[in-house]
Amino acid sequence: MRAKNRFFSYPVGKSSSSAHEKVSSCFFCAWLITKHLIAMKDSSSSDTSNYLGRVRHRKHPSEVSPDADKANRSNLLVNDRNKYKSMLIRTYSSVWMIGVFSFIIYMGHLYIWALIVVIQIFMARELFSLLRRSNEERQLPGFRLLNWHFFFTAMLFTYGRFLTRQLVNTVTSDKLLCQLVSGLIKYQMFICYFLYIAGFVWFILTLKKKMYKYQFSQFAWTHMILLMVFIQSAFTVANIFEGIFWFLLPASLIIINDIAAYFVGFFFGRTPLIKLSPKKTWEGFIGASVATLLSAFVLANIMGHFQWLTCPRKDLSIGWLHCDPGPLFRPEYFSLPALMHQWSPWKEVAILPVQWHALAFGLFASIIAPFGGFFASGFKRAFKLKDFGDSIPGHGGITDRMDCQMVMAVFAYIYHQSFVMPPSFSLEMFLDQILRNLTIEEQQLLYEQLGNFFQARRSLQA
């Protein structure tokens, strides 16, 4: 008969000493197993209690930990130990840029257009480089050239659409050149489409095995750049030829808003504005809004007295401009209240009607346009970038400076077309259509027919 147990077994009838040794060893094993089970139980209960403790003390989404709040506040400019050094670098670069910008404004419309083209090229260069991978580029010779092919095709299309009238008015004195330009204008859309299709076929022919994902991502990225850079900056060029005023005032308000927000936040900023831009503060946002509105009202009055800024450019020449400023730039006089006559030397004040439109620009520049900067900040965070480039000391790249300008340029063009341009047809619009759509022979025939019509009308009146 054999006695059995879960932990030990031995045959009855063996010597007592041998049985005793076996029993002792088995009890020792049982003691170790029991101790191990107890330890496992204690550890599991401890883990459970810790888990329950974590559940009980878990923060709600609206709660912000003191460490996170402290980290956010440490990013503010008022707490930056190197803020004065960065301010000097930023101020030096800003003064240099404003000086160059003012000189180009003085030179005129064509030079401003050239500046916009240079800015577009630098922006495209910075954005093209964001997703570039050196290993893949070495396996795709000429692929970067394809991006620039799409870039200059888009440039030809956008500027060809906006500057047709100015180009025709420039070459009307030369018959052969006028015919050539008229033909290019007539088939401009077909030429641009053919160039785009050529780039599309080029892209398909360069597709390489194991590189498809990279190539298609670059193709999509290139079109996104063209959408963001050209569609918005083309409106800037349209504003320039409608009158430098409609380009300079919105651009100046963005610059003023950016500078005011920086300095107010530099000295007084305490409350973070948005997580995408840790250094933006509510104090800087509100202070910059007030400064921008005041500047819009004053600058509109100053700029409105210069025909060089208010006259539209009808051709691509660089000569001085003279024109009727129009009702928006003719001062209207308003009498001051009698209570103000005691301490004010003026009995009335002159206000240009365009100053009221400038307030709309000021509101947009201070409230909506900064979201262009927030969008750029979120984009940089998505790709873990500090700046788009380093071409401007203290500011980053060209794209870092133009994010809000692009948003503002589109608004300025749409506002001008909606609320400033006269709704009725004008003589200049009819002449523009005649020069654009009729050949030289047809224009000559129209001239002769109009001459015969007016001659017959005079004879009837006589």
Short mmCIF file of C-alpha atoms in Angstrom, two decimals:
data_model
loop_
_atom_site.label_atom_id
_atom_site.label_comp_id
_atom_site.label_asym_id
_atom_site.label_seq_id
_atom_site.Cartn_x
_atom_site.Cartn_y
_atom_site.Cartn_z
CA MET A 1 0.00 0.00 0.00
CA ARG A 2 1.36 3.41 -0.91
CA ALA A 3 0.43 6.66 0.84
CA LYS A 4 0.21 9.59 -1.57
CA ASN A 5 0.13 13.34 -1.18
CA ARG A 6 0.13 16.29 -3.57
CA PHE A 7 3.56 17.38 -2.50
CA PHE A 8 5.27 14.16 -1.57
CA SER A 9 4.89 10.37 -1.65
CA TYR A 10 6.90 7.54 -0.18
CA PRO A 11 6.35 3.78 0.26
CA VAL A 12 5.31 2.56 3.68
CA GLY A 13 7.66 0.09 5.11
CA LYS A 14 10.92 1.87 4.47
CA SER A 15 13.25 2.77 7.27
CA SER A 16 12.12 5.58 9.54
CA SER A 17 15.28 7.66 9.03
CA SER A 18 14.95 7.61 5.27
CA ALA A 19 11.26 8.52 5.52
CA HIS A 20 12.06 11.29 7.94
CA GLU A 21 14.58 12.81 5.57
CA LYS A 22 12.16 12.69 2.68
CA VAL A 23 9.37 14.23 4.73
CA SER A 24 11.67 17.01 5.89
CA SER A 25 12.81 17.80 2.38
CA CYS A 26 9.26 17.80 1.07
CA PHE A 27 8.08 20.11 3.87
CA PHE A 28 10.92 22.46 3.01
CA CYS A 29 9.76 22.53 -0.61
CA ALA A 30 6.17 23.12 0.48
CA TRP A 31 7.30 26.00 2.68
CA LEU A 32 9.12 27.62 -0.25
CA ILE A 33 6.10 27.26 -2.53
CA THR A 34 3.76 28.69 0.13
CA LYS A 35 6.07 31.62 0.70
CA HIS A 36 6.22 32.27 -3.02
CA LEU A 37 2.41 32.22 -3.33
CA ILE A 38 2.04 34.63 -0.42
CA ALA A 39 4.55 36.98 -2.02
CA MET A 40 2.67 36.85 -5.31
CA LYS A 41 -0.59 37.63 -3.52
CA ASP A 42 0.94 40.60 -1.72
CA SER A 43 2.43 41.99 -4.92
CA SER A 44 -0.87 41.61 -6.81
CA SER A 45 -2.78 43.35 -4.01
CA SER A 46 -0.19 46.11 -4.01
CA ASP A 47 -0.49 46.53 -7.78
CA THR A 48 -4.27 46.57 -7.47
CA SER A 49 -4.15 49.22 -4.79
CA ASN A 50 -1.73 51.26 -6.87
CA TYR A 51 -4.00 50.92 -9.91
CA LEU A 52 -7.03 51.94 -7.87
CA GLY A 53 -5.05 54.84 -6.51
CA ARG A 54 -4.21 55.94 -10.01
CA VAL A 55 -7.84 55.66 -11.04
CA ARG A 56 -8.99 57.66 -8.05
CA HIS A 57 -6.44 60.41 -8.64
CA ARG A 58 -6.58 60.53 -12.43
CA LYS A 59 -6.85 64.08 -13.71
CA HIS A 60 -9.72 65.26 -15.83
CA PRO A 61 -8.90 66.58 -19.32
CA SER A 62 -9.52 70.14 -18.20
CA GLU A 63 -6.97 69.91 -15.40
CA VAL A 64 -3.42 71.16 -16.04
CA SER A 65 -0.60 69.82 -13.96
CA PRO A 66 1.52 72.38 -12.11
CA ASP A 67 4.61 71.15 -13.95
CA ALA A 68 2.99 71.68 -17.36
CA ASP A 69 1.76 75.13 -16.38
CA LYS A 70 5.22 75.99 -15.11
CA ALA A 71 6.74 74.79 -18.39
CA ASN A 72 4.32 76.89 -20.43
CA ARG A 73 5.12 79.98 -18.42
CA SER A 74 8.85 79.39 -18.77
CA ASN A 75 8.47 79.70 -22.57
CA LEU A 76 7.15 83.27 -22.32
CA LEU A 77 9.46 86.07 -23.44
CA VAL A 78 9.32 87.77 -20.03
CA ASN A 79 10.96 84.69 -18.52
CA ASP A 80 13.57 84.21 -21.24
CA ARG A 81 17.06 84.97 -19.96
CA ASN A 82 18.43 85.62 -23.45
CA LYS A 83 15.55 87.80 -24.56
CA TYR A 84 17.57 91.03 -24.81
CA LYS A 85 20.18 89.42 -27.05
CA SER A 86 17.51 87.94 -29.32
CA MET A 87 15.66 91.28 -29.32
CA LEU A 88 18.78 93.10 -30.58
CA ILE A 89 19.29 90.58 -33.38
CA ARG A 90 15.61 90.71 -34.31
CA THR A 91 15.55 94.52 -34.23
CA TYR A 92 18.64 94.80 -36.41
CA SER A 93 17.15 92.44 -39.00
CA SER A 94 13.79 94.26 -38.90
CA VAL A 95 15.37 97.67 -39.48
CA TRP A 96 17.38 96.29 -42.38
CA MET A 97 14.30 94.68 -43.97
CA ILE A 98 12.13 97.78 -43.53
CA GLY A 99 14.84 99.92 -45.14
CA VAL A 100 15.11 97.66 -48.19
CA PHE A 101 11.33 97.40 -48.42
CA SER A 102 10.90 101.20 -48.33
CA PHE A 103 13.50 101.65 -51.09
CA ILE A 104 11.74 99.13 -53.33
CA ILE A 105 8.40 100.87 -52.71
CA TYR A 106 10.00 104.10 -53.85
CA MET A 107 11.30 102.43 -57.04
CA GLY A 108 7.80 101.48 -58.15
CA HIS A 109 5.44 98.76 -59.26
CA LEU A 110 7.79 96.64 -61.37
CA TYR A 111 10.39 96.47 -58.62
CA ILE A 112 7.75 95.47 -56.08
CA TRP A 113 6.61 92.73 -58.45
CA ALA A 114 10.22 91.55 -58.76
CA LEU A 115 10.46 91.48 -54.96
CA ILE A 116 7.34 89.30 -54.76
CA VAL A 117 8.82 86.88 -57.31
CA VAL A 118 12.07 86.62 -55.33
CA ILE A 119 10.12 85.99 -52.12
CA GLN A 120 8.09 83.27 -53.87
CA ILE A 121 11.25 81.53 -55.07
CA PHE A 122 12.77 81.55 -51.58
CA MET A 123 9.54 80.32 -50.01
CA ALA A 124 9.27 77.48 -52.54
CA ARG A 125 12.91 76.57 -51.92
CA GLU A 126 12.35 76.37 -48.15
CA LEU A 127 9.16 74.35 -48.49
CA PHE A 128 10.60 71.97 -51.10
CA SER A 129 13.45 71.18 -48.69
CA LEU A 130 11.17 70.18 -45.80
CA LEU A 131 10.36 66.68 -47.05
CA ARG A 132 13.53 66.11 -49.02
CA ARG A 133 15.45 62.91 -48.28
CA SER A 134 19.04 62.73 -49.45
CA ASN A 135 19.07 58.95 -49.94
CA GLU A 136 16.03 58.99 -52.19
CA GLU A 137 17.20 62.09 -54.06
CA ARG A 138 20.43 60.35 -55.06
CA GLN A 139 18.39 57.57 -56.65
CA LEU A 140 16.18 60.04 -58.56
CA PRO A 141 18.41 62.36 -60.61
CA GLY A 142 16.50 65.31 -62.02
CA PHE A 143 13.48 64.79 -59.77
CA ARG A 144 14.02 68.13 -58.01
CA LEU A 145 14.07 69.85 -61.40
CA LEU A 146 10.55 68.56 -61.98
CA ASN A 147 9.31 70.47 -58.92
CA TRP A 148 10.72 73.71 -60.31
CA HIS A 149 9.11 72.95 -63.69
CA PHE A 150 5.69 72.92 -61.99
CA PHE A 151 6.68 76.05 -60.06
CA PHE A 152 7.49 78.19 -63.11
CA THR A 153 4.49 76.83 -65.00
CA ALA A 154 2.26 78.05 -62.18
CA MET A 155 4.07 81.41 -62.23
CA LEU A 156 3.41 81.82 -65.97
CA PHE A 157 -0.26 80.96 -65.51
CA THR A 158 -1.00 83.23 -62.54
CA TYR A 159 0.86 86.31 -63.71
CA GLY A 160 -0.37 85.86 -67.26
CA ARG A 161 -3.93 86.05 -65.97
CA PHE A 162 -3.40 89.08 -63.72
CA LEU A 163 -1.07 91.24 -65.85
CA THR A 164 -2.62 90.86 -69.29
CA ARG A 165 -3.97 94.40 -69.46
CA GLN A 166 -0.67 95.98 -68.34
CA LEU A 167 1.29 93.91 -70.85
CA VAL A 168 -0.97 94.87 -73.77
CA ASN A 169 -0.86 98.56 -72.89
CA THR A 170 2.96 98.41 -72.79
CA VAL A 171 3.46 97.05 -76.33
CA THR A 172 0.70 98.86 -78.25
CA SER A 173 3.23 101.18 -79.94
CA ASP A 174 4.98 98.31 -81.75
CA LYS A 175 2.73 96.49 -84.26
CA LEU A 176 4.81 93.28 -84.56
CA LEU A 177 5.37 92.99 -80.83
CA CYS A 178 1.72 93.71 -80.17
CA GLN A 179 0.68 90.87 -82.49
CA LEU A 180 3.10 88.51 -80.78
CA VAL A 181 1.88 89.44 -77.31
CA SER A 182 -1.77 89.22 -78.41
CA GLY A 183 -1.15 85.69 -79.67
CA LEU A 184 0.55 84.68 -76.43
CA ILE A 185 -2.33 86.10 -74.42
CA LYS A 186 -4.91 84.33 -76.54
CA TYR A 187 -3.22 80.95 -76.16
CA GLN A 188 -1.77 81.53 -72.71
CA MET A 189 -4.04 79.04 -70.99
CA PHE A 190 -3.32 76.34 -73.59
CA ILE A 191 0.44 76.92 -73.28
CA CYS A 192 0.33 76.62 -69.50
CA TYR A 193 -1.81 73.49 -69.70
CA PHE A 194 0.60 71.91 -72.20
CA LEU A 195 3.54 72.68 -69.90
CA TYR A 196 1.70 71.14 -66.96
CA ILE A 197 0.85 67.99 -68.95
CA ALA A 198 4.49 67.75 -70.02
CA GLY A 199 5.49 67.82 -66.34
CA PHE A 200 2.82 65.24 -65.53
CA VAL A 201 4.13 62.86 -68.21
CA TRP A 202 7.66 63.54 -67.02
CA PHE A 203 6.65 62.53 -63.49
CA ILE A 204 5.04 59.27 -64.70
CA LEU A 205 8.13 58.34 -66.70
CA THR A 206 10.42 58.87 -63.69
CA LEU A 207 8.49 56.53 -61.39
CA LYS A 208 10.90 53.99 -59.95
CA LYS A 209 10.26 50.71 -58.18
CA LYS A 210 10.40 50.90 -54.35
CA MET A 211 10.26 54.71 -54.63
CA TYR A 212 6.58 55.13 -55.47
CA LYS A 213 5.50 56.31 -52.03
CA TYR A 214 8.23 58.94 -51.82
CA GLN A 215 7.63 60.20 -55.36
CA PHE A 216 3.86 60.54 -54.98
CA SER A 217 4.24 62.26 -51.60
CA GLN A 218 6.61 64.75 -53.26
CA PHE A 219 4.13 65.23 -56.12
CA ALA A 220 1.32 66.03 -53.67
CA TRP A 221 3.59 68.23 -51.56
CA THR A 222 4.64 70.24 -54.65
CA HIS A 223 1.02 70.96 -55.58
CA MET A 224 0.22 72.00 -52.03
CA ILE A 225 3.11 74.47 -52.14
CA LEU A 226 1.87 75.89 -55.44
CA LEU A 227 -1.61 76.24 -53.97
CA MET A 228 -0.39 78.03 -50.85
CA VAL A 229 2.31 80.20 -52.43
CA PHE A 230 0.95 81.21 -55.82
CA ILE A 231 -2.77 81.54 -55.34
CA GLN A 232 -2.22 83.85 -52.40
CA SER A 233 0.79 85.82 -53.64
CA ALA A 234 -0.80 86.37 -57.06
CA PHE A 235 -3.45 88.45 -55.29
CA THR A 236 -0.59 90.53 -53.89
CA VAL A 237 0.58 91.41 -57.40
CA ALA A 238 -2.98 92.28 -58.42
CA ASN A 239 -3.18 94.67 -55.45
CA ILE A 240 0.09 96.35 -56.49
CA PHE A 241 -1.18 97.32 -59.95
CA GLU A 242 -4.50 98.52 -58.56
CA GLY A 243 -2.43 101.04 -56.61
CA ILE A 244 0.53 100.57 -54.29
CA PHE A 245 -1.72 101.81 -51.49
CA TRP A 246 -3.73 98.57 -51.58
CA PHE A 247 -0.55 96.55 -51.21
CA LEU A 248 1.44 98.76 -48.85
CA LEU A 249 -1.25 99.45 -46.25
CA PRO A 250 -2.18 95.77 -45.57
CA ALA A 251 1.48 94.74 -45.56
CA SER A 252 2.38 97.56 -43.17
CA LEU A 253 -0.43 96.62 -40.79
CA ILE A 254 0.85 93.05 -40.57
CA ILE A 255 4.34 94.35 -39.80
CA ILE A 256 3.02 96.75 -37.16
CA ASN A 257 0.88 94.05 -35.58
CA ASP A 258 3.81 91.65 -35.41
CA ILE A 259 6.19 94.24 -33.91
CA ALA A 260 3.61 95.49 -31.39
CA ALA A 261 2.72 91.96 -30.29
CA TYR A 262 6.41 91.15 -29.84
CA PHE A 263 7.26 94.19 -27.71
CA VAL A 264 4.08 94.15 -25.61
CA GLY A 265 4.56 90.45 -24.96
CA PHE A 266 8.27 91.08 -24.35
CA PHE A 267 7.65 93.44 -21.44
CA PHE A 268 4.13 92.64 -20.20
CA GLY A 269 3.18 89.17 -21.48
CA ARG A 270 2.05 86.84 -18.68
CA THR A 271 -0.93 84.87 -20.03
CA PRO A 272 -0.28 82.27 -22.78
CA LEU A 273 -2.52 82.72 -25.82
CA ILE A 274 -2.32 79.43 -27.73
CA LYS A 275 -0.35 76.23 -27.28
CA LEU A 276 0.80 76.21 -30.90
CA SER A 277 2.88 79.34 -30.19
CA PRO A 278 4.04 79.20 -26.57
CA LYS A 279 5.54 82.71 -26.69
CA LYS A 280 2.28 84.37 -27.82
CA THR A 281 0.36 86.05 -24.99
CA TRP A 282 -3.04 87.63 -24.55
CA GLU A 283 -1.39 90.87 -23.49
CA GLY A 284 0.58 91.00 -26.74
CA PHE A 285 -2.48 90.08 -28.81
CA ILE A 286 -4.70 92.80 -27.29
CA GLY A 287 -1.97 95.45 -27.28
CA ALA A 288 -1.11 94.72 -30.91
CA SER A 289 -4.79 94.92 -31.92
CA VAL A 290 -5.14 98.42 -30.45
CA ALA A 291 -1.88 99.57 -32.05
CA THR A 292 -2.88 98.12 -35.42
CA LEU A 293 -6.28 99.83 -35.50
CA LEU A 294 -4.79 103.22 -34.61
CA SER A 295 -2.01 102.78 -37.15
CA ALA A 296 -4.50 101.80 -39.88
CA PHE A 297 -6.50 104.99 -39.41
CA VAL A 298 -3.41 107.25 -39.37
CA LEU A 299 -1.42 105.53 -42.12
CA ALA A 300 -4.38 105.58 -44.51
CA ASN A 301 -4.52 109.37 -44.17
CA ILE A 302 -0.77 109.76 -44.74
CA MET A 303 -0.53 107.38 -47.71
CA GLY A 304 -3.73 108.71 -49.28
CA HIS A 305 -2.07 112.07 -50.06
CA PHE A 306 0.55 110.56 -52.43
CA GLN A 307 -0.49 109.91 -56.03
CA TRP A 308 2.50 107.56 -56.41
CA LEU A 309 0.71 105.25 -53.97
CA THR A 310 -2.93 105.77 -54.93
CA CYS A 311 -2.82 105.80 -58.75
CA PRO A 312 -3.25 102.43 -60.51
CA ARG A 313 -0.58 101.32 -62.97
CA LYS A 314 -2.07 100.55 -66.39
CA ASP A 315 1.14 99.35 -68.04
CA LEU A 316 4.55 97.91 -67.17
CA SER A 317 6.48 101.17 -67.39
CA ILE A 318 8.40 102.78 -64.53
CA GLY A 319 7.45 106.42 -65.10
CA TRP A 320 5.90 108.72 -62.52
CA LEU A 321 2.13 108.56 -62.09
CA HIS A 322 -0.45 111.34 -62.23
CA CYS A 323 -4.18 110.67 -61.92
CA ASP A 324 -7.42 111.77 -60.38
CA PRO A 325 -7.27 110.29 -56.87
CA GLY A 326 -10.97 109.50 -56.85
CA PRO A 327 -13.57 110.15 -54.14
CA LEU A 328 -11.94 107.77 -51.63
CA PHE A 329 -8.85 109.97 -51.43
CA ARG A 330 -10.58 113.37 -51.31
CA PRO A 331 -10.80 114.73 -47.77
CA GLU A 332 -14.14 115.24 -46.08
CA TYR A 333 -14.34 117.79 -43.27
CA PHE A 334 -16.12 117.16 -40.00
CA SER A 335 -16.76 119.81 -37.35
CA LEU A 336 -15.55 119.05 -33.84
CA PRO A 337 -18.01 119.24 -30.92
CA ALA A 338 -18.28 122.64 -29.19
CA LEU A 339 -16.89 121.19 -25.95
CA MET A 340 -13.58 120.43 -27.69
CA HIS A 341 -13.10 123.97 -29.02
CA GLN A 342 -11.80 125.15 -25.63
CA TRP A 343 -8.72 122.95 -25.60
CA SER A 344 -8.29 122.09 -29.31
CA PRO A 345 -6.85 124.61 -31.82
CA TRP A 346 -8.83 122.94 -34.65
CA LYS A 347 -12.49 123.59 -35.31
CA GLU A 348 -12.82 120.79 -37.86
CA VAL A 349 -10.91 117.70 -38.92
CA ALA A 350 -10.27 116.30 -42.40
CA ILE A 351 -10.79 112.57 -42.89
CA LEU A 352 -10.31 110.61 -46.08
CA PRO A 353 -13.14 108.14 -46.80
CA VAL A 354 -10.53 105.43 -47.34
CA GLN A 355 -9.64 105.66 -43.63
CA TRP A 356 -12.89 103.90 -42.76
CA HIS A 357 -11.93 101.07 -45.10
CA ALA A 358 -8.54 100.99 -43.42
CA LEU A 359 -10.22 100.15 -40.11
CA ALA A 360 -11.56 96.95 -41.71
CA PHE A 361 -8.01 96.10 -42.76
CA GLY A 362 -6.84 96.80 -39.21
CA LEU A 363 -9.44 94.50 -37.70
CA PHE A 364 -8.54 91.66 -40.04
CA ALA A 365 -4.79 92.16 -39.56
CA SER A 366 -5.08 92.05 -35.78
CA ILE A 367 -7.70 89.29 -35.30
CA ILE A 368 -7.72 86.92 -38.30
CA ALA A 369 -4.32 87.26 -39.98
CA PRO A 370 -2.37 86.00 -36.90
CA PHE A 371 -4.01 82.62 -37.45
CA GLY A 372 -1.81 82.31 -40.51
CA GLY A 373 1.11 82.37 -38.10
CA PHE A 374 -0.59 79.84 -35.84
CA PHE A 375 -1.11 77.56 -38.84
CA ALA A 376 2.60 77.83 -39.68
CA SER A 377 3.49 77.08 -36.04
CA GLY A 378 1.33 73.97 -36.05
CA PHE A 379 2.88 72.90 -39.34
CA LYS A 380 6.38 73.27 -37.91
CA ARG A 381 5.43 71.30 -34.82
CA ALA A 382 4.07 68.52 -37.00
CA PHE A 383 7.46 68.21 -38.71
CA LYS A 384 9.46 69.04 -35.54
CA LEU A 385 10.96 72.21 -36.97
CA LYS A 386 11.99 75.37 -35.20
CA ASP A 387 11.84 77.55 -38.32
CA PHE A 388 11.31 77.06 -42.03
CA GLY A 389 14.81 78.38 -42.68
CA ASP A 390 17.58 80.60 -41.36
CA SER A 391 17.91 83.24 -44.08
CA ILE A 392 16.80 86.10 -41.77
CA PRO A 393 18.71 86.34 -38.45
CA GLY A 394 16.32 86.36 -35.51
CA HIS A 395 13.27 85.68 -37.69
CA GLY A 396 13.94 82.32 -39.31
CA GLY A 397 13.14 81.87 -42.98
CA ILE A 398 11.22 83.88 -45.56
CA THR A 399 8.18 81.65 -45.01
CA ASP A 400 8.18 82.51 -41.30
CA ARG A 401 7.75 86.19 -42.19
CA MET A 402 5.19 85.72 -44.96
CA ASP A 403 2.66 83.42 -43.28
CA CYS A 404 0.34 86.23 -42.15
CA GLN A 405 1.08 88.39 -45.21
CA MET A 406 -0.38 85.74 -47.52
CA VAL A 407 -3.67 85.62 -45.63
CA MET A 408 -3.84 89.42 -45.54
CA ALA A 409 -3.14 89.81 -49.28
CA VAL A 410 -6.12 87.64 -50.26
CA PHE A 411 -8.43 89.58 -47.95
CA ALA A 412 -7.18 92.94 -49.29
CA TYR A 413 -7.87 91.90 -52.89
CA ILE A 414 -11.33 90.49 -52.16
CA TYR A 415 -12.26 93.53 -50.05
CA HIS A 416 -11.07 95.92 -52.77
CA GLN A 417 -13.03 94.10 -55.47
CA SER A 418 -16.17 93.86 -53.30
CA PHE A 419 -16.37 97.26 -51.60
CA VAL A 420 -14.02 99.66 -53.38
CA MET A 421 -14.11 98.94 -57.13
CA PRO A 422 -17.04 100.66 -58.89
CA PRO A 423 -19.67 98.10 -59.93
CA SER A 424 -20.46 99.71 -63.29
CA PHE A 425 -18.45 99.29 -66.50
CA SER A 426 -15.97 102.02 -67.31
CA LEU A 427 -14.32 103.26 -70.49
CA GLU A 428 -11.04 101.71 -69.39
CA MET A 429 -12.67 98.30 -69.05
CA PHE A 430 -14.09 98.51 -72.61
CA LEU A 431 -10.71 99.58 -74.00
CA ASP A 432 -9.09 96.73 -72.14
CA GLN A 433 -11.47 94.22 -73.74
CA ILE A 434 -10.87 95.73 -77.19
CA LEU A 435 -7.09 95.56 -76.85
CA ARG A 436 -7.14 92.04 -75.47
CA ASN A 437 -9.65 90.38 -77.79
CA LEU A 438 -9.43 92.21 -81.15
CA THR A 439 -6.62 92.00 -83.66
CA ILE A 440 -4.91 95.10 -85.07
CA GLU A 441 -7.04 94.94 -88.22
CA GLU A 442 -10.25 94.58 -86.20
CA GLN A 443 -9.26 97.50 -83.98
CA GLN A 444 -8.56 99.61 -87.09
CA LEU A 445 -11.95 98.63 -88.55
CA LEU A 446 -13.68 99.53 -85.28
CA TYR A 447 -11.92 102.90 -85.30
CA GLU A 448 -13.05 103.66 -88.84
CA GLN A 449 -16.62 102.61 -88.13
CA LEU A 450 -16.77 104.77 -85.03
CA GLY A 451 -15.36 107.66 -87.04
CA ASN A 452 -18.05 107.25 -89.72
CA PHE A 453 -20.72 106.97 -87.03
CA PHE A 454 -19.71 110.20 -85.29
CA GLN A 455 -19.35 112.04 -88.63
CA ALA A 456 -22.88 111.02 -89.66
CA ARG A 457 -24.20 112.05 -86.26
CA ARG A 458 -22.63 115.50 -86.52
CA SER A 459 -24.13 116.02 -89.98
CA LEU A 460 -27.59 115.14 -88.67
CA GLN A 461 -27.23 117.55 -85.78
CA ALA A 462 -26.09 120.30 -88.14
#
